[in-house]
Amino acid sequence: MVQDRVTRITTTPVAFHDLPLLNTVGVHEPYALRAIVEVETADGLTGLGETYGDEAHLARLRAAADALIGTEIFDLNDAAARVTQVLAADTTTGGHGMSGMVTGSSTADRVLSPFEVALLDIQGKAVGRPVSDLLGGRLRDRVAYSGYLFYKWAGHPGAPADEWGAALDPEGIVAQARTMIDRYGFGALKLKGGVLPPEEEIAAILALRAEFPDLPLRLDPNAAWTVETSVMVGKALAGVLEYLEDPTPGIEGMAEVARQVPMPLATNMCVVAFDDVPPAVRADAVGVVLSDHHFWGGLRRSQLLGGLCRTFGLGLSMHSNSHLGISLAAMTHLAAATPNLDYACDTHWPWKRADEDVIKPGAIGFADGAVAVPDGPGLGVELDREALGRLHEQYLSCGLRNRDDTGYMRTIDPSYRAVSPRW
Ligand SMILES: O=C([O-])C(=O)C[C@H](O)[C@@H](O)C(=O)[O-]
Ligand SMILES: [Mg+2]
């Protein structure tokens, strides 16, 4: 019988270049932060996990790492119990790694996630099978992702224009979509909204529809709108959007909008933990839940969410934040093994530099808008230690320690305020 125990865990914060992508709470800083988790075992196996890199989260990861020494590699229930126990007394706040919005997602689930992924990576290596097999078997060999469009400035203030240039009107968004489709082949598009007045974002979606008549389209203003504005947008885009994502804050507001607009509402803001599912179902607030293994507690818990969505007749999609290749591998294995993942998954992949990652090149990438499920054992990706060292040095020298889209925006426009709803 395969038996092995965790002997050592290393957590390394890294920073990689990011572009000035606008959202309703500000703008992405020049670097995105992530933490890379390496779990080692007595038998010499190593598993990888990737998660947010904010300071408070790093401190919790390190506390959890100490508590996980000795865990048997197949005992994910014990791993979860150890993390929950060590965080029971945690009173620190922040460090959720999201775009400035306080979410009700579970701290213990966020901390558990990279360790669960790393343990699954180790299990896969121990038995010589990909993680998707450990999750019940792959149902598809390729996982479709959507092209994630952002309003953006030409470059970070004070820096030259980046290769994408500015996108601040419908023409700019259509040009960005064209480039993204040419490079990656995406078969669905999502626009990050909540940045410009809603009429301008409606115009951008209509311009995308005119340019790409067959592609499913989504709009996500991250709760930037009142119920009235959301209903106005939903009616204006009837028959155009496959779903409208988080138009307004809270389950009640979403339920009110859902009653009045023709398309399903999706969320990664008002259903972010298991406790949110019953009230959202009772209120009929959402038609689609965006899972995200980084805050739902890992891959198996995300599958549990998938089961709940199926039970209650909800659609299932997948959310992303700025991420590297370990997360892409984990997202792809999860999606491949989740029967009711009905939509192309979100990814921020096109926004990172092709030469910046912590995994060795070649194991994972995009073709025709999809990622082939890696065949190797575990996650099927390998750590590039030299690259990890480089991105860690970049973390040390870049000076950023927490994601702060609002703070960065205020260095450029001191009068800027993050308010929800804004329109
Ligand atoms: O679907 C979403 O809400 C996101 O992708 C959240 C992200 O934080 C996004 O707003 C971003 O990267 O600015
Ligand atoms: Mg969203």
PDB file of N, CA, C and O and ligand atoms in Angstrom, residues 18 21-28 97-101 148 150 190 192-193 220-222 245-246 267-269 290 318-322 346 348 403 405, ligand 1:
ATOM      1  N   ASP A  18       2.374  42.784 -14.530  1.00  0.00           N
ATOM      2  CA  ASP A  18       0.946  42.866 -14.854  1.00  0.00           C
ATOM      3  C   ASP A  18       0.720  44.201 -15.580  1.00  0.00           C
ATOM      4  O   ASP A  18       1.531  45.122 -15.485  1.00  0.00           O
ATOM      5  N   LEU A  21      -4.797  47.023 -16.063  1.00  0.00           N
ATOM      6  CA  LEU A  21      -6.157  46.561 -16.364  1.00  0.00           C
ATOM      7  C   LEU A  21      -7.109  47.232 -15.399  1.00  0.00           C
ATOM      8  O   LEU A  21      -6.894  47.205 -14.176  1.00  0.00           O
ATOM      9  N   LEU A  22      -8.163  47.832 -15.929  1.00  0.00           N
ATOM     10  CA  LEU A  22      -9.080  48.616 -15.100  1.00  0.00           C
ATOM     11  C   LEU A  22     -10.239  47.745 -14.623  1.00  0.00           C
ATOM     12  O   LEU A  22     -10.725  46.880 -15.356  1.00  0.00           O
ATOM     13  N   ASN A  23     -10.651  47.989 -13.397  1.00  0.00           N
ATOM     14  CA  ASN A  23     -11.866  47.350 -12.886  1.00  0.00           C
ATOM     15  C   ASN A  23     -12.588  48.357 -12.008  1.00  0.00           C
ATOM     16  O   ASN A  23     -12.154  49.512 -11.909  1.00  0.00           O
ATOM     17  N   THR A  24     -13.646  47.925 -11.385  1.00  0.00           N
ATOM     18  CA  THR A  24     -14.492  48.913 -10.706  1.00  0.00           C
ATOM     19  C   THR A  24     -13.918  49.392  -9.376  1.00  0.00           C
ATOM     20  O   THR A  24     -14.465  50.311  -8.776  1.00  0.00           O
ATOM     21  N   VAL A  25     -12.823  48.793  -8.929  1.00  0.00           N
ATOM     22  CA  VAL A  25     -12.182  49.290  -7.707  1.00  0.00           C
ATOM     23  C   VAL A  25     -10.826  49.928  -7.984  1.00  0.00           C
ATOM     24  O   VAL A  25     -10.107  50.282  -7.062  1.00  0.00           O
ATOM     25  N   GLY A  26     -10.445  50.077  -9.241  1.00  0.00           N
ATOM     26  CA  GLY A  26      -9.176  50.737  -9.532  1.00  0.00           C
ATOM     27  C   GLY A  26      -8.485  50.136 -10.731  1.00  0.00           C
ATOM     28  O   GLY A  26      -9.110  49.895 -11.772  1.00  0.00           O
ATOM     29  N   VAL A  27      -7.194  49.864 -10.581  1.00  0.00           N
ATOM     30  CA  VAL A  27      -6.402  49.403 -11.725  1.00  0.00           C
ATOM     31  C   VAL A  27      -5.318  48.445 -11.214  1.00  0.00           C
ATOM     32  O   VAL A  27      -4.796  48.620 -10.105  1.00  0.00           O
ATOM     33  N   HIS A  28      -5.015  47.441 -12.024  1.00  0.00           N
ATOM     34  CA  HIS A  28      -3.959  46.496 -11.638  1.00  0.00           C
ATOM     35  C   HIS A  28      -2.619  47.217 -11.517  1.00  0.00           C
ATOM     36  O   HIS A  28      -2.260  48.032 -12.374  1.00  0.00           O
ATOM     37  N   GLY A  97      -6.685  38.675  -1.627  1.00  0.00           N
ATOM     38  CA  GLY A  97      -6.136  38.589  -2.976  1.00  0.00           C
ATOM     39  C   GLY A  97      -7.110  38.930  -4.090  1.00  0.00           C
ATOM     40  O   GLY A  97      -6.800  38.772  -5.254  1.00  0.00           O
ATOM     41  N   MET A  98      -8.297  39.391  -3.740  1.00  0.00           N
ATOM     42  CA  MET A  98      -9.286  39.725  -4.759  1.00  0.00           C
ATOM     43  C   MET A  98      -9.157  41.214  -5.085  1.00  0.00           C
ATOM     44  O   MET A  98      -8.344  41.915  -4.514  1.00  0.00           O
ATOM     45  N   SER A  99     -10.052  41.690  -5.968  1.00  0.00           N
ATOM     46  CA  SER A  99      -9.857  43.054  -6.441  1.00  0.00           C
ATOM     47  C   SER A  99     -10.480  44.085  -5.510  1.00  0.00           C
ATOM     48  O   SER A  99     -11.305  44.878  -5.907  1.00  0.00           O
ATOM     49  N   GLY A 100     -10.078  44.055  -4.254  1.00  0.00           N
ATOM     50  CA  GLY A 100     -10.475  45.096  -3.330  1.00  0.00           C
ATOM     51  C   GLY A 100     -11.837  44.889  -2.698  1.00  0.00           C
ATOM     52  O   GLY A 100     -12.172  45.532  -1.723  1.00  0.00           O
ATOM     53  N   MET A 101     -12.635  43.950  -3.247  1.00  0.00           N
ATOM     54  CA  MET A 101     -13.958  43.745  -2.677  1.00  0.00           C
ATOM     55  C   MET A 101     -13.831  42.776  -1.520  1.00  0.00           C
ATOM     56  O   MET A 101     -13.191  41.746  -1.627  1.00  0.00           O
ATOM     57  N   TYR A 148     -10.582  37.045 -21.805  1.00  0.00           N
ATOM     58  CA  TYR A 148     -11.003  37.965 -20.738  1.00  0.00           C
ATOM     59  C   TYR A 148     -10.539  39.381 -21.112  1.00  0.00           C
ATOM     60  O   TYR A 148      -9.367  39.711 -20.982  1.00  0.00           O
ATOM     61  N   PHE A 150     -10.348  43.511 -20.942  1.00  0.00           N
ATOM     62  CA  PHE A 150     -10.331  44.575 -19.929  1.00  0.00           C
ATOM     63  C   PHE A 150     -10.191  45.935 -20.619  1.00  0.00           C
ATOM     64  O   PHE A 150      -9.400  46.084 -21.555  1.00  0.00           O
ATOM     65  N   LYS A 190     -15.357  37.531 -22.432  1.00  0.00           N
ATOM     66  CA  LYS A 190     -15.914  38.179 -21.243  1.00  0.00           C
ATOM     67  C   LYS A 190     -15.311  39.570 -21.149  1.00  0.00           C
ATOM     68  O   LYS A 190     -14.098  39.736 -21.299  1.00  0.00           O
ATOM     69  N   LYS A 192     -14.635  42.719 -18.673  1.00  0.00           N
ATOM     70  CA  LYS A 192     -14.666  43.275 -17.319  1.00  0.00           C
ATOM     71  C   LYS A 192     -15.255  44.670 -17.397  1.00  0.00           C
ATOM     72  O   LYS A 192     -14.695  45.560 -18.055  1.00  0.00           O
ATOM     73  N   GLY A 193     -16.430  44.843 -16.774  1.00  0.00           N
ATOM     74  CA  GLY A 193     -17.112  46.125 -16.809  1.00  0.00           C
ATOM     75  C   GLY A 193     -16.998  46.860 -15.485  1.00  0.00           C
ATOM     76  O   GLY A 193     -16.071  46.642 -14.712  1.00  0.00           O
ATOM     77  N   ASP A 220     -19.121  41.602 -16.873  1.00  0.00           N
ATOM     78  CA  ASP A 220     -18.974  41.471 -15.416  1.00  0.00           C
ATOM     79  C   ASP A 220     -18.536  42.797 -14.804  1.00  0.00           C
ATOM     80  O   ASP A 220     -17.339  43.103 -14.772  1.00  0.00           O
ATOM     81  N   PRO A 221     -19.493  43.598 -14.274  1.00  0.00           N
ATOM     82  CA  PRO A 221     -19.103  44.888 -13.679  1.00  0.00           C
ATOM     83  C   PRO A 221     -18.762  44.805 -12.190  1.00  0.00           C
ATOM     84  O   PRO A 221     -18.598  45.851 -11.547  1.00  0.00           O
ATOM     85  N   ASN A 222     -18.646  43.591 -11.639  1.00  0.00           N
ATOM     86  CA  ASN A 222     -18.292  43.435 -10.219  1.00  0.00           C
ATOM     87  C   ASN A 222     -19.150  44.314  -9.297  1.00  0.00           C
ATOM     88  O   ASN A 222     -18.627  45.104  -8.495  1.00  0.00           O
ATOM     89  N   GLU A 245     -22.796  38.941 -15.268  1.00  0.00           N
ATOM     90  CA  GLU A 245     -22.110  38.495 -14.050  1.00  0.00           C
ATOM     91  C   GLU A 245     -22.083  39.602 -13.007  1.00  0.00           C
ATOM     92  O   GLU A 245     -21.633  40.722 -13.306  1.00  0.00           O
ATOM     93  N   ASP A 246     -22.555  39.309 -11.817  1.00  0.00           N
ATOM     94  CA  ASP A 246     -22.493  40.227 -10.679  1.00  0.00           C
ATOM     95  C   ASP A 246     -22.807  41.681 -11.038  1.00  0.00           C
ATOM     96  O   ASP A 246     -21.994  42.588 -10.777  1.00  0.00           O
ATOM     97  N   THR A 267     -22.346  34.608 -10.775  1.00  0.00           N
ATOM     98  CA  THR A 267     -21.674  35.273  -9.657  1.00  0.00           C
ATOM     99  C   THR A 267     -20.375  34.609  -9.243  1.00  0.00           C
ATOM    100  O   THR A 267     -20.261  33.386  -9.262  1.00  0.00           O
ATOM    101  N   ASN A 268     -19.404  35.453  -8.887  1.00  0.00           N
ATOM    102  CA  ASN A 268     -18.300  35.001  -8.044  1.00  0.00           C
ATOM    103  C   ASN A 268     -18.180  35.954  -6.852  1.00  0.00           C
ATOM    104  O   ASN A 268     -17.157  36.048  -6.209  1.00  0.00           O
ATOM    105  N   MET A 269     -19.302  36.682  -6.581  1.00  0.00           N
ATOM    106  CA  MET A 269     -19.270  37.646  -5.485  1.00  0.00           C
ATOM    107  C   MET A 269     -20.327  37.398  -4.419  1.00  0.00           C
ATOM    108  O   MET A 269     -20.076  37.656  -3.247  1.00  0.00           O
ATOM    109  N   LEU A 290     -19.803  30.818 -10.457  1.00  0.00           N
ATOM    110  CA  LEU A 290     -18.420  30.661 -10.910  1.00  0.00           C
ATOM    111  C   LEU A 290     -17.624  30.044  -9.771  1.00  0.00           C
ATOM    112  O   LEU A 290     -17.458  30.660  -8.720  1.00  0.00           O
ATOM    113  N   MET A 318     -16.238  29.033 -14.306  1.00  0.00           N
ATOM    114  CA  MET A 318     -15.047  29.135 -13.455  1.00  0.00           C
ATOM    115  C   MET A 318     -14.437  30.531 -13.503  1.00  0.00           C
ATOM    116  O   MET A 318     -14.249  31.099 -14.567  1.00  0.00           O
ATOM    117  N   HIS A 319     -14.141  31.043 -12.317  1.00  0.00           N
ATOM    118  CA  HIS A 319     -13.579  32.380 -12.122  1.00  0.00           C
ATOM    119  C   HIS A 319     -12.051  32.313 -12.104  1.00  0.00           C
ATOM    120  O   HIS A 319     -11.480  31.271 -11.799  1.00  0.00           O
ATOM    121  N   SER A 320     -11.407  33.429 -12.428  1.00  0.00           N
ATOM    122  CA  SER A 320      -9.945  33.450 -12.267  1.00  0.00           C
ATOM    123  C   SER A 320      -9.483  34.800 -11.747  1.00  0.00           C
ATOM    124  O   SER A 320     -10.206  35.795 -11.791  1.00  0.00           O
ATOM    125  N   ASN A 321      -8.284  34.815 -11.213  1.00  0.00           N
ATOM    126  CA  ASN A 321      -7.528  36.040 -10.941  1.00  0.00           C
ATOM    127  C   ASN A 321      -6.199  35.915 -11.677  1.00  0.00           C
ATOM    128  O   ASN A 321      -5.912  34.848 -12.228  1.00  0.00           O
ATOM    129  N   SER A 322      -5.374  36.952 -11.662  1.00  0.00           N
ATOM    130  CA  SER A 322      -4.058  36.856 -12.307  1.00  0.00           C
ATOM    131  C   SER A 322      -3.339  35.628 -11.745  1.00  0.00           C
ATOM    132  O   SER A 322      -3.263  35.464 -10.519  1.00  0.00           O
ATOM    133  N   ASP A 346     -12.972  31.212 -17.129  1.00  0.00           N
ATOM    134  CA  ASP A 346     -12.202  32.465 -17.178  1.00  0.00           C
ATOM    135  C   ASP A 346     -10.720  32.179 -16.995  1.00  0.00           C
ATOM    136  O   ASP A 346     -10.339  31.248 -16.275  1.00  0.00           O
ATOM    137  N   HIS A 348      -6.888  34.745 -16.747  1.00  0.00           N
ATOM    138  CA  HIS A 348      -6.125  35.981 -16.987  1.00  0.00           C
ATOM    139  C   HIS A 348      -4.842  35.691 -17.773  1.00  0.00           C
ATOM    140  O   HIS A 348      -3.995  36.581 -17.917  1.00  0.00           O
ATOM    141  N   ARG A 403      -2.214  43.120  -2.880  1.00  0.00           N
ATOM    142  CA  ARG A 403      -2.936  43.644  -4.029  1.00  0.00           C
ATOM    143  C   ARG A 403      -3.739  44.859  -3.578  1.00  0.00           C
ATOM    144  O   ARG A 403      -4.514  44.778  -2.632  1.00  0.00           O
ATOM    145  N   ASP A 405      -5.597  47.574  -5.865  1.00  0.00           N
ATOM    146  CA  ASP A 405      -5.975  48.262  -7.103  1.00  0.00           C
ATOM    147  C   ASP A 405      -6.451  49.686  -6.812  1.00  0.00           C
ATOM    148  O   ASP A 405      -6.199  50.614  -7.588  1.00  0.00           O
TER     149      ASP A 405
HETATM  150  O1  LIG B   1     -14.676  37.664 -12.377  1.00  0.00           O
HETATM  151  C1  LIG B   1     -14.179  38.401 -11.561  1.00  0.00           C
HETATM  152  O2  LIG B   1     -14.877  38.962 -10.721  1.00  0.00           O
HETATM  153  C2  LIG B   1     -12.722  38.608 -11.565  1.00  0.00           C
HETATM  154  O3  LIG B   1     -12.081  38.208 -12.503  1.00  0.00           O
HETATM  155  C3  LIG B   1     -12.076  39.293 -10.437  1.00  0.00           C
HETATM  156  C4  LIG B   1     -10.711  39.850 -10.774  1.00  0.00           C
HETATM  157  O4  LIG B   1     -10.122  40.300  -9.581  1.00  0.00           O
HETATM  158  C5  LIG B   1     -10.797  40.962 -11.814  1.00  0.00           C
HETATM  159  O5  LIG B   1     -11.773  41.878 -11.438  1.00  0.00           O
HETATM  160  C6  LIG B   1      -9.480  41.667 -12.002  1.00  0.00           C
HETATM  161  O6  LIG B   1      -8.496  40.969 -12.302  1.00  0.00           O
HETATM  162  O7  LIG B   1      -9.443  42.879 -11.892  1.00  0.00           O
END
